[in-house]
PDB file of C-alpha atoms in Angstrom:
ATOM      1  CA  GLN A 248     -94.385 -11.769-108.564  1.00 92.00           C
ATOM      2  CA  VAL A 249     -94.678 -15.320-107.539  1.00 96.00           C
ATOM      3  CA  GLN A 250     -91.842 -16.759-105.377  1.00 98.00           C
ATOM      4  CA  LEU A 251     -91.152 -20.403-104.505  1.00 98.00           C
ATOM      5  CA  GLN A 252     -88.921 -21.661-101.722  1.00 98.00           C
ATOM      6  CA  GLU A 253     -87.911 -25.180-100.941  1.00 98.00           C
ATOM      7  CA  SER A 254     -87.376 -26.345 -97.382  1.00 97.00           C
ATOM      8  CA  GLY A 255     -86.615 -29.654 -95.716  1.00 97.00           C
ATOM      9  CA  PRO A 256     -83.780 -31.746 -94.367  1.00 95.00           C
ATOM     10  CA  GLY A 257     -80.533 -31.605 -96.290  1.00 96.00           C
ATOM     11  CA  LEU A 258     -79.433 -35.041 -95.218  1.00 97.00           C
ATOM     12  CA  VAL A 259     -81.493 -38.249 -95.400  1.00 98.00           C
ATOM     13  CA  LYS A 260     -80.428 -41.757 -94.605  1.00 98.00           C
ATOM     14  CA  PRO A 261     -80.724 -44.554 -97.107  1.00 98.00           C
ATOM     15  CA  SER A 262     -84.082 -46.332 -96.940  1.00 97.00           C
ATOM     16  CA  GLN A 263     -85.769 -43.338 -95.402  1.00 98.00           C
ATOM     17  CA  THR A 264     -88.303 -40.997 -96.949  1.00 98.00           C
ATOM     18  CA  LEU A 265     -87.191 -37.661 -98.377  1.00 97.00           C
ATOM     19  CA  SER A 266     -89.663 -34.933 -97.524  1.00 98.00           C
ATOM     20  CA  LEU A 267     -89.557 -31.426 -98.948  1.00 98.00           C
ATOM     21  CA  THR A 268     -91.964 -28.495 -98.901  1.00 98.00           C
ATOM     22  CA  CYS A 269     -92.352 -25.707-101.431  1.00 98.00           C
ATOM     23  CA  THR A 270     -93.853 -22.520-100.016  1.00 98.00           C
ATOM     24  CA  VAL A 271     -95.404 -20.291-102.699  1.00 98.00           C
ATOM     25  CA  SER A 272     -96.005 -16.587-102.228  1.00 98.00           C
ATOM     26  CA  GLY A 273     -97.403 -13.993-104.586  1.00 97.00           C
ATOM     27  CA  GLY A 274     -99.742 -16.463-106.200  1.00 95.00           C
ATOM     28  CA  SER A 275    -102.194 -19.188-105.275  1.00 97.00           C
ATOM     29  CA  ILE A 276    -101.494 -22.832-105.900  1.00 96.00           C
ATOM     30  CA  THR A 277    -105.203 -23.254-106.871  1.00 96.00           C
ATOM     31  CA  THR A 278    -105.005 -20.678-109.685  1.00 95.00           C
ATOM     32  CA  ASN A 279    -106.661 -22.146-112.741  1.00 95.00           C
ATOM     33  CA  TYR A 280    -104.539 -24.107-115.215  1.00 94.00           C
ATOM     34  CA  LEU A 281    -101.213 -23.950-113.378  1.00 96.00           C
ATOM     35  CA  TYR A 282     -99.080 -26.971-112.395  1.00 98.00           C
ATOM     36  CA  TRP A 283     -96.814 -27.077-109.388  1.00 98.00           C
ATOM     37  CA  THR A 284     -93.793 -29.177-110.223  1.00 98.00           C
ATOM     38  CA  TRP A 285     -90.820 -30.912-108.573  1.00 98.00           C
ATOM     39  CA  ILE A 286     -87.595 -31.266-110.493  1.00 98.00           C
ATOM     40  CA  ARG A 287     -84.161 -32.479-109.342  1.00 98.00           C
ATOM     41  CA  GLN A 288     -80.593 -32.356-110.630  1.00 98.00           C
ATOM     42  CA  PRO A 289     -78.087 -34.935-109.446  1.00 98.00           C
ATOM     43  CA  PRO A 290     -74.461 -33.876-109.389  1.00 97.00           C
ATOM     44  CA  GLY A 291     -72.957 -33.842-112.884  1.00 97.00           C
ATOM     45  CA  LYS A 292     -76.282 -34.618-114.454  1.00 97.00           C
ATOM     46  CA  GLY A 293     -79.133 -32.850-116.150  1.00 97.00           C
ATOM     47  CA  LEU A 294     -82.510 -31.863-114.753  1.00 97.00           C
ATOM     48  CA  GLU A 295     -84.927 -34.710-114.047  1.00 98.00           C
ATOM     49  CA  TRP A 296     -88.698 -34.062-113.823  1.00 97.00           C
ATOM     50  CA  ILE A 297     -90.267 -35.786-110.823  1.00 98.00           C
ATOM     51  CA  GLY A 298     -93.923 -34.826-111.114  1.00 98.00           C
ATOM     52  CA  TYR A 299     -96.487 -32.215-110.437  1.00 98.00           C
ATOM     53  CA  ILE A 300     -99.751 -31.405-108.654  1.00 98.00           C
ATOM     54  CA  ALA A 301    -102.159 -29.460-110.776  1.00 97.00           C
ATOM     55  CA  TYR A 302    -104.315 -26.586-109.586  1.00 96.00           C
ATOM     56  CA  SER A 303    -107.184 -29.056-109.283  1.00 96.00           C
ATOM     57  CA  GLY A 304    -105.193 -31.417-107.095  1.00 96.00           C
ATOM     58  CA  THR A 305    -104.531 -34.041-109.808  1.00 97.00           C
ATOM     59  CA  THR A 306    -100.959 -35.450-109.690  1.00 98.00           C
ATOM     60  CA  TYR A 307     -98.685 -36.964-112.269  1.00 98.00           C
ATOM     61  CA  TYR A 308     -95.286 -38.523-111.833  1.00 98.00           C
ATOM     62  CA  SER A 309     -92.287 -39.609-113.926  1.00 98.00           C
ATOM     63  CA  PRO A 310     -92.662 -43.362-114.665  1.00 98.00           C
ATOM     64  CA  SER A 311     -89.267 -43.999-113.230  1.00 97.00           C
ATOM     65  CA  LEU A 312     -90.269 -42.506-109.855  1.00 98.00           C
ATOM     66  CA  LYS A 313     -94.015 -43.002-109.622  1.00 96.00           C
ATOM     67  CA  SER A 314     -93.685 -45.989-107.335  1.00 98.00           C
ATOM     68  CA  ARG A 315     -91.816 -43.943-104.728  1.00 98.00           C
ATOM     69  CA  ALA A 316     -92.873 -40.306-105.178  1.00 98.00           C
ATOM     70  CA  SER A 317     -95.906 -38.602-103.736  1.00 98.00           C
ATOM     71  CA  ILE A 318     -96.827 -34.963-104.157  1.00 98.00           C
ATOM     72  CA  SER A 319     -99.405 -33.318-101.945  1.00 98.00           C
ATOM     73  CA  ARG A 320    -100.595 -29.860-101.159  1.00 98.00           C
ATOM     74  CA  VAL A 321    -101.678 -27.775 -98.146  1.00 97.00           C
ATOM     75  CA  THR A 322    -103.796 -25.129 -99.703  1.00 96.00           C
ATOM     76  CA  SER A 323    -104.309 -23.239 -96.472  1.00 97.00           C
ATOM     77  CA  LYS A 324    -100.605 -22.624 -96.296  1.00 98.00           C
ATOM     78  CA  ASN A 325    -100.141 -22.329-100.111  1.00 98.00           C
ATOM     79  CA  GLN A 326     -97.614 -25.115-100.023  1.00 98.00           C
ATOM     80  CA  PHE A 327     -96.991 -28.266-101.937  1.00 98.00           C
ATOM     81  CA  THR A 328     -94.816 -31.171-100.810  1.00 98.00           C
ATOM     82  CA  LEU A 329     -92.687 -33.977-102.154  1.00 98.00           C
ATOM     83  CA  GLN A 330     -92.200 -37.295-100.433  1.00 98.00           C
ATOM     84  CA  LEU A 331     -89.744 -39.771-101.969  1.00 98.00           C
ATOM     85  CA  SER A 332     -89.543 -43.059-100.215  1.00 98.00           C
ATOM     86  CA  SER A 333     -86.857 -45.746-100.031  1.00 98.00           C
ATOM     87  CA  VAL A 334     -84.082 -43.333-101.015  1.00 98.00           C
ATOM     88  CA  THR A 335     -80.559 -44.394-101.993  1.00 98.00           C
ATOM     89  CA  PRO A 336     -77.454 -42.324-102.680  1.00 97.00           C
ATOM     90  CA  GLU A 337     -78.579 -42.033-106.323  1.00 97.00           C
ATOM     91  CA  ASP A 338     -81.383 -39.775-105.081  1.00 98.00           C
ATOM     92  CA  THR A 339     -78.759 -37.191-103.963  1.00 98.00           C
ATOM     93  CA  ALA A 340     -79.525 -34.038-105.936  1.00 98.00           C
ATOM     94  CA  VAL A 341     -80.506 -30.413-105.800  1.00 98.00           C
ATOM     95  CA  TYR A 342     -84.260 -30.424-105.589  1.00 98.00           C
ATOM     96  CA  TYR A 343     -86.289 -27.584-107.129  1.00 98.00           C
ATOM     97  CA  CYS A 344     -89.900 -26.675-107.013  1.00 98.00           C
ATOM     98  CA  ALA A 345     -91.375 -24.714-109.940  1.00 98.00           C
ATOM     99  CA  ARG A 346     -94.527 -23.376-111.465  1.00 98.00           C
ATOM    100  CA  GLU A 347     -95.616 -24.499-114.926  1.00 97.00           C
ATOM    101  CA  ASP A 348     -98.092 -22.963-117.227  1.00 95.00           C
ATOM    102  CA  PRO A 349     -99.178 -25.906-119.333  1.00 94.00           C
ATOM    103  CA  ARG A 350    -100.910 -23.649-121.837  1.00 93.00           C
ATOM    104  CA  VAL A 351     -97.523 -22.588-123.098  1.00 94.00           C
ATOM    105  CA  GLY A 352     -95.337 -25.421-121.721  1.00 93.00           C
ATOM    106  CA  VAL A 353     -93.221 -23.142-119.663  1.00 94.00           C
ATOM    107  CA  LEU A 354     -91.693 -23.514-116.248  1.00 96.00           C
ATOM    108  CA  ASP A 355     -91.830 -19.840-115.502  1.00 95.00           C
ATOM    109  CA  SER A 356     -90.928 -19.586-111.813  1.00 97.00           C
ATOM    110  CA  TRP A 357     -88.445 -21.619-109.862  1.00 98.00           C
ATOM    111  CA  GLY A 358     -87.257 -21.933-106.263  1.00 98.00           C
ATOM    112  CA  GLN A 359     -83.552 -21.523-105.598  1.00 98.00           C
ATOM    113  CA  GLY A 360     -83.129 -25.241-105.080  1.00 98.00           C
ATOM    114  CA  THR A 361     -82.198 -27.201-101.993  1.00 98.00           C
ATOM    115  CA  GLN A 362     -79.407 -29.698-101.736  1.00 98.00           C
ATOM    116  CA  VAL A 363     -80.444 -33.170-100.429  1.00 98.00           C
ATOM    117  CA  THR A 364     -77.770 -35.689 -99.689  1.00 98.00           C
ATOM    118  CA  VAL A 365     -78.609 -39.277 -99.083  1.00 98.00           C
ATOM    119  CA  SER A 366     -75.917 -40.874 -96.986  1.00 96.00           C
ATOM    120  CA  SER A 367     -75.437 -42.956 -93.858  1.00 92.00           C
TER     121      SER A 367
END
């Protein structure tokens, strides 16, 4: 079965760039049709979709975050990454990576999530 695991610093200072990595095992991030997605959940709020990188390398972002977000991949390591620049305390959240099968519109595999706090 596919497994995803987020990693990266848990504390980021305001104005810095948040950088996270999702390591995928049990499946290839270049498998046809699949999307590799970042989602976050601020405390007390619902899930917020950030964006994805498709199996082909194409990326898409939430309009509210597209100016600051960048998703990349390292296929040799079966990893994809999130960089979110110019962070503020409002970016504090649990960040998840997930796999999406767009053919059925399902996020079928998730990492456990990692807490990122933006604070000085």
